[in-house]
Amino acid sequence: MKIAVVGKGGSGKTSVSGVLARSLARGGHSVVGLDCDTNPNLGLSLGVGDLETERLLSLRDQIDEGEQEHAHTWDDILEAYGTDSPDGVRLTVVNRIDNPEPD
Amino acid sequence: MLSSVPESDTVIVADLEAGIGTLTRLPEASVQSTLVVVEPTPRSIDVGQRAALVATERHQGHITIVANKVADEDDVNRVRDSFAEFDVVAVPEDRVMITADRQGASPVDVDPDAPAVKAIGEIAMKMIAAQ
């Protein structure tokens, strides 16, 4: 099942995403959090902390700058560019641009 | 990216970019469910209405409106009236969400029994039950 979470900036969509993912995992489901935001903060709402969130963003930057090779399959992406959050939610960041335009 | 994720038993929760940009670029029928999160304010409702319209036109699964940070029944009704044809679920305004934001922590870890956390947990269970 794939769930998209959308909303205006400041609506609380990332907090909702994080709590939703953690709740599903606590309910016994295998869950992946996919951070597609141009200002990626899902890691914080999932509880992985500042340092790990920044590490994931750095990995994405290295890919964008050609310093890291792209992973070619979904499983490879989760393995190479993901991290485990509390309750077992696997998190990966798939988009980042600096200075995102306000919505 | 989201559309290319293989179908499996794993639940993917995709936090899209603010606004409707990603939603307009997402191939049709990429997801089975779309949560549109809105505050009970005119600007947030306006963006939410555009998001719900795009998600409907592009067949992005069942659409649920999350009336977030609602303080009272008037707030809930303001959102319900603006999304008459959609399911609307309410998440109460809750100090825990602000505290978590300031601490860079998950609201679940700050207080798993907080009203907002429990309300979102109920949304999760409803989505699974409706699958």
PDB file of N, CA, C and O in Angstrom, chain B residues 33-38 48 52 56 61-68 76 79-90 123 126-127 130:
ATOM      1  N   SER B  33      -3.788   5.593  -1.564  1.00  0.00           N
ATOM      2  CA  SER B  33      -4.430   6.478  -0.593  1.00  0.00           C
ATOM      3  C   SER B  33      -3.701   7.819  -0.553  1.00  0.00           C
ATOM      4  O   SER B  33      -2.468   7.862  -0.626  1.00  0.00           O
ATOM      5  N   THR B  34      -4.470   8.895  -0.456  1.00  0.00           N
ATOM      6  CA  THR B  34      -3.875  10.227  -0.338  1.00  0.00           C
ATOM      7  C   THR B  34      -4.444  10.916   0.899  1.00  0.00           C
ATOM      8  O   THR B  34      -5.661  10.979   1.077  1.00  0.00           O
ATOM      9  N   LEU B  35      -3.556  11.384   1.749  1.00  0.00           N
ATOM     10  CA  LEU B  35      -3.974  12.183   2.910  1.00  0.00           C
ATOM     11  C   LEU B  35      -3.684  13.646   2.592  1.00  0.00           C
ATOM     12  O   LEU B  35      -2.535  14.000   2.294  1.00  0.00           O
ATOM     13  N   VAL B  36      -4.717  14.462   2.653  1.00  0.00           N
ATOM     14  CA  VAL B  36      -4.543  15.900   2.453  1.00  0.00           C
ATOM     15  C   VAL B  36      -4.648  16.563   3.825  1.00  0.00           C
ATOM     16  O   VAL B  36      -5.708  16.530   4.457  1.00  0.00           O
ATOM     17  N   VAL B  37      -3.523  17.116   4.286  1.00  0.00           N
ATOM     18  CA  VAL B  37      -3.479  17.698   5.630  1.00  0.00           C
ATOM     19  C   VAL B  37      -3.751  19.194   5.531  1.00  0.00           C
ATOM     20  O   VAL B  37      -3.060  19.908   4.794  1.00  0.00           O
ATOM     21  N   VAL B  38      -4.767  19.655   6.261  1.00  0.00           N
ATOM     22  CA  VAL B  38      -5.101  21.081   6.230  1.00  0.00           C
ATOM     23  C   VAL B  38      -5.279  21.616   7.654  1.00  0.00           C
ATOM     24  O   VAL B  38      -5.774  20.923   8.531  1.00  0.00           O
ATOM     25  N   GLY B  48      -5.366  22.797   0.181  1.00  0.00           N
ATOM     26  CA  GLY B  48      -5.925  21.454   0.352  1.00  0.00           C
ATOM     27  C   GLY B  48      -6.982  21.141  -0.694  1.00  0.00           C
ATOM     28  O   GLY B  48      -7.029  20.016  -1.221  1.00  0.00           O
ATOM     29  N   ALA B  52      -6.758  18.105  -3.270  1.00  0.00           N
ATOM     30  CA  ALA B  52      -7.801  17.077  -3.353  1.00  0.00           C
ATOM     31  C   ALA B  52      -8.329  16.963  -4.787  1.00  0.00           C
ATOM     32  O   ALA B  52      -8.606  15.847  -5.265  1.00  0.00           O
ATOM     33  N   THR B  56      -7.915  13.652  -7.050  1.00  0.00           N
ATOM     34  CA  THR B  56      -9.124  13.018  -7.598  1.00  0.00           C
ATOM     35  C   THR B  56      -8.981  12.827  -9.107  1.00  0.00           C
ATOM     36  O   THR B  56      -9.219  11.728  -9.631  1.00  0.00           O
ATOM     37  N   GLY B  61      -6.007   7.161  -5.491  1.00  0.00           N
ATOM     38  CA  GLY B  61      -6.583   6.336  -4.434  1.00  0.00           C
ATOM     39  C   GLY B  61      -7.640   7.038  -3.605  1.00  0.00           C
ATOM     40  O   GLY B  61      -8.182   8.074  -4.001  1.00  0.00           O
ATOM     41  N   HIS B  62      -7.905   6.453  -2.439  1.00  0.00           N
ATOM     42  CA  HIS B  62      -8.904   7.041  -1.549  1.00  0.00           C
ATOM     43  C   HIS B  62      -8.345   8.320  -0.930  1.00  0.00           C
ATOM     44  O   HIS B  62      -7.212   8.333  -0.441  1.00  0.00           O
ATOM     45  N   ILE B  63      -9.138   9.358  -0.949  1.00  0.00           N
ATOM     46  CA  ILE B  63      -8.657  10.652  -0.452  1.00  0.00           C
ATOM     47  C   ILE B  63      -9.288  10.947   0.907  1.00  0.00           C
ATOM     48  O   ILE B  63     -10.512  10.902   1.056  1.00  0.00           O
ATOM     49  N   THR B  64      -8.423  11.212   1.879  1.00  0.00           N
ATOM     50  CA  THR B  64      -8.887  11.559   3.227  1.00  0.00           C
ATOM     51  C   THR B  64      -8.354  12.946   3.568  1.00  0.00           C
ATOM     52  O   THR B  64      -7.179  13.241   3.348  1.00  0.00           O
ATOM     53  N   ILE B  65      -9.236  13.768   4.081  1.00  0.00           N
ATOM     54  CA  ILE B  65      -8.816  15.098   4.512  1.00  0.00           C
ATOM     55  C   ILE B  65      -8.530  15.044   6.011  1.00  0.00           C
ATOM     56  O   ILE B  65      -9.384  14.624   6.800  1.00  0.00           O
ATOM     57  N   VAL B  66      -7.323  15.442   6.392  1.00  0.00           N
ATOM     58  CA  VAL B  66      -6.960  15.493   7.807  1.00  0.00           C
ATOM     59  C   VAL B  66      -7.081  16.942   8.274  1.00  0.00           C
ATOM     60  O   VAL B  66      -6.287  17.798   7.882  1.00  0.00           O
ATOM     61  N   ALA B  67      -8.110  17.211   9.067  1.00  0.00           N
ATOM     62  CA  ALA B  67      -8.286  18.552   9.650  1.00  0.00           C
ATOM     63  C   ALA B  67      -7.351  18.623  10.846  1.00  0.00           C
ATOM     64  O   ALA B  67      -7.646  18.093  11.918  1.00  0.00           O
ATOM     65  N   ASN B  68      -6.184  19.239  10.631  1.00  0.00           N
ATOM     66  CA  ASN B  68      -5.129  19.216  11.642  1.00  0.00           C
ATOM     67  C   ASN B  68      -5.164  20.476  12.501  1.00  0.00           C
ATOM     68  O   ASN B  68      -5.616  21.531  12.054  1.00  0.00           O
ATOM     69  N   VAL B  76     -13.479  22.172  13.035  1.00  0.00           N
ATOM     70  CA  VAL B  76     -13.763  20.927  12.301  1.00  0.00           C
ATOM     71  C   VAL B  76     -14.819  21.187  11.228  1.00  0.00           C
ATOM     72  O   VAL B  76     -14.679  20.762  10.074  1.00  0.00           O
ATOM     73  N   VAL B  79     -13.618  22.939   8.082  1.00  0.00           N
ATOM     74  CA  VAL B  79     -12.956  22.028   7.138  1.00  0.00           C
ATOM     75  C   VAL B  79     -13.991  21.114   6.470  1.00  0.00           C
ATOM     76  O   VAL B  79     -13.978  20.934   5.253  1.00  0.00           O
ATOM     77  N   ARG B  80     -14.903  20.570   7.255  1.00  0.00           N
ATOM     78  CA  ARG B  80     -15.942  19.689   6.667  1.00  0.00           C
ATOM     79  C   ARG B  80     -16.730  20.418   5.581  1.00  0.00           C
ATOM     80  O   ARG B  80     -17.000  19.862   4.517  1.00  0.00           O
ATOM     81  N   ASP B  81     -17.095  21.658   5.844  1.00  0.00           N
ATOM     82  CA  ASP B  81     -17.889  22.432   4.881  1.00  0.00           C
ATOM     83  C   ASP B  81     -17.110  22.692   3.590  1.00  0.00           C
ATOM     84  O   ASP B  81     -17.698  22.864   2.519  1.00  0.00           O
ATOM     85  N   SER B  82     -15.787  22.725   3.713  1.00  0.00           N
ATOM     86  CA  SER B  82     -14.944  23.015   2.542  1.00  0.00           C
ATOM     87  C   SER B  82     -14.617  21.759   1.733  1.00  0.00           C
ATOM     88  O   SER B  82     -14.134  21.849   0.607  1.00  0.00           O
ATOM     89  N   PHE B  83     -14.870  20.596   2.345  1.00  0.00           N
ATOM     90  CA  PHE B  83     -14.558  19.326   1.665  1.00  0.00           C
ATOM     91  C   PHE B  83     -15.761  18.382   1.778  1.00  0.00           C
ATOM     92  O   PHE B  83     -15.636  17.252   2.267  1.00  0.00           O
ATOM     93  N   ALA B  84     -16.914  18.875   1.325  1.00  0.00           N
ATOM     94  CA  ALA B  84     -18.175  18.156   1.563  1.00  0.00           C
ATOM     95  C   ALA B  84     -18.173  16.745   0.984  1.00  0.00           C
ATOM     96  O   ALA B  84     -18.792  15.842   1.546  1.00  0.00           O
ATOM     97  N   GLU B  85     -17.473  16.547  -0.132  1.00  0.00           N
ATOM     98  CA  GLU B  85     -17.535  15.246  -0.802  1.00  0.00           C
ATOM     99  C   GLU B  85     -16.443  14.270  -0.356  1.00  0.00           C
ATOM    100  O   GLU B  85     -16.325  13.174  -0.905  1.00  0.00           O
ATOM    101  N   PHE B  86     -15.665  14.670   0.651  1.00  0.00           N
ATOM    102  CA  PHE B  86     -14.552  13.814   1.095  1.00  0.00           C
ATOM    103  C   PHE B  86     -14.723  13.385   2.547  1.00  0.00           C
ATOM    104  O   PHE B  86     -15.440  14.014   3.322  1.00  0.00           O
ATOM    105  N   ASP B  87     -14.023  12.288   2.895  1.00  0.00           N
ATOM    106  CA  ASP B  87     -13.934  11.890   4.301  1.00  0.00           C
ATOM    107  C   ASP B  87     -13.040  12.899   5.018  1.00  0.00           C
ATOM    108  O   ASP B  87     -11.934  13.193   4.551  1.00  0.00           O
ATOM    109  N   VAL B  88     -13.509  13.404   6.134  1.00  0.00           N
ATOM    110  CA  VAL B  88     -12.720  14.348   6.931  1.00  0.00           C
ATOM    111  C   VAL B  88     -12.498  13.747   8.315  1.00  0.00           C
ATOM    112  O   VAL B  88     -13.449  13.303   8.965  1.00  0.00           O
ATOM    113  N   VAL B  89     -11.233  13.702   8.742  1.00  0.00           N
ATOM    114  CA  VAL B  89     -10.910  13.234  10.091  1.00  0.00           C
ATOM    115  C   VAL B  89     -10.170  14.357  10.820  1.00  0.00           C
ATOM    116  O   VAL B  89      -9.434  15.125  10.201  1.00  0.00           O
ATOM    117  N   ALA B  90     -10.403  14.448  12.110  1.00  0.00           N
ATOM    118  CA  ALA B  90      -9.845  15.568  12.874  1.00  0.00           C
ATOM    119  C   ALA B  90      -8.682  15.141  13.752  1.00  0.00           C
ATOM    120  O   ALA B  90      -8.694  14.064  14.356  1.00  0.00           O
ATOM    121  N   ILE B 123      -6.306   7.099  12.561  1.00  0.00           N
ATOM    122  CA  ILE B 123      -6.356   7.237  11.092  1.00  0.00           C
ATOM    123  C   ILE B 123      -5.601   6.075  10.450  1.00  0.00           C
ATOM    124  O   ILE B 123      -6.076   5.464   9.472  1.00  0.00           O
ATOM    125  N   LYS B 126      -7.629   2.892  10.593  1.00  0.00           N
ATOM    126  CA  LYS B 126      -8.757   2.955   9.650  1.00  0.00           C
ATOM    127  C   LYS B 126      -8.288   2.702   8.218  1.00  0.00           C
ATOM    128  O   LYS B 126      -8.960   2.020   7.441  1.00  0.00           O
ATOM    129  N   MET B 127      -7.145   3.259   7.876  1.00  0.00           N
ATOM    130  CA  MET B 127      -6.630   3.075   6.508  1.00  0.00           C
ATOM    131  C   MET B 127      -6.325   1.614   6.240  1.00  0.00           C
ATOM    132  O   MET B 127      -6.606   1.092   5.160  1.00  0.00           O
ATOM    133  N   ALA B 130      -9.524  -0.390   5.890  1.00  0.00           N
ATOM    134  CA  ALA B 130     -10.259  -0.115   4.655  1.00  0.00           C
ATOM    135  C   ALA B 130      -9.569  -0.673   3.426  1.00  0.00           C
ATOM    136  O   ALA B 130     -10.092  -0.635   2.325  1.00  0.00           O
TER     137      ALA B 130
END
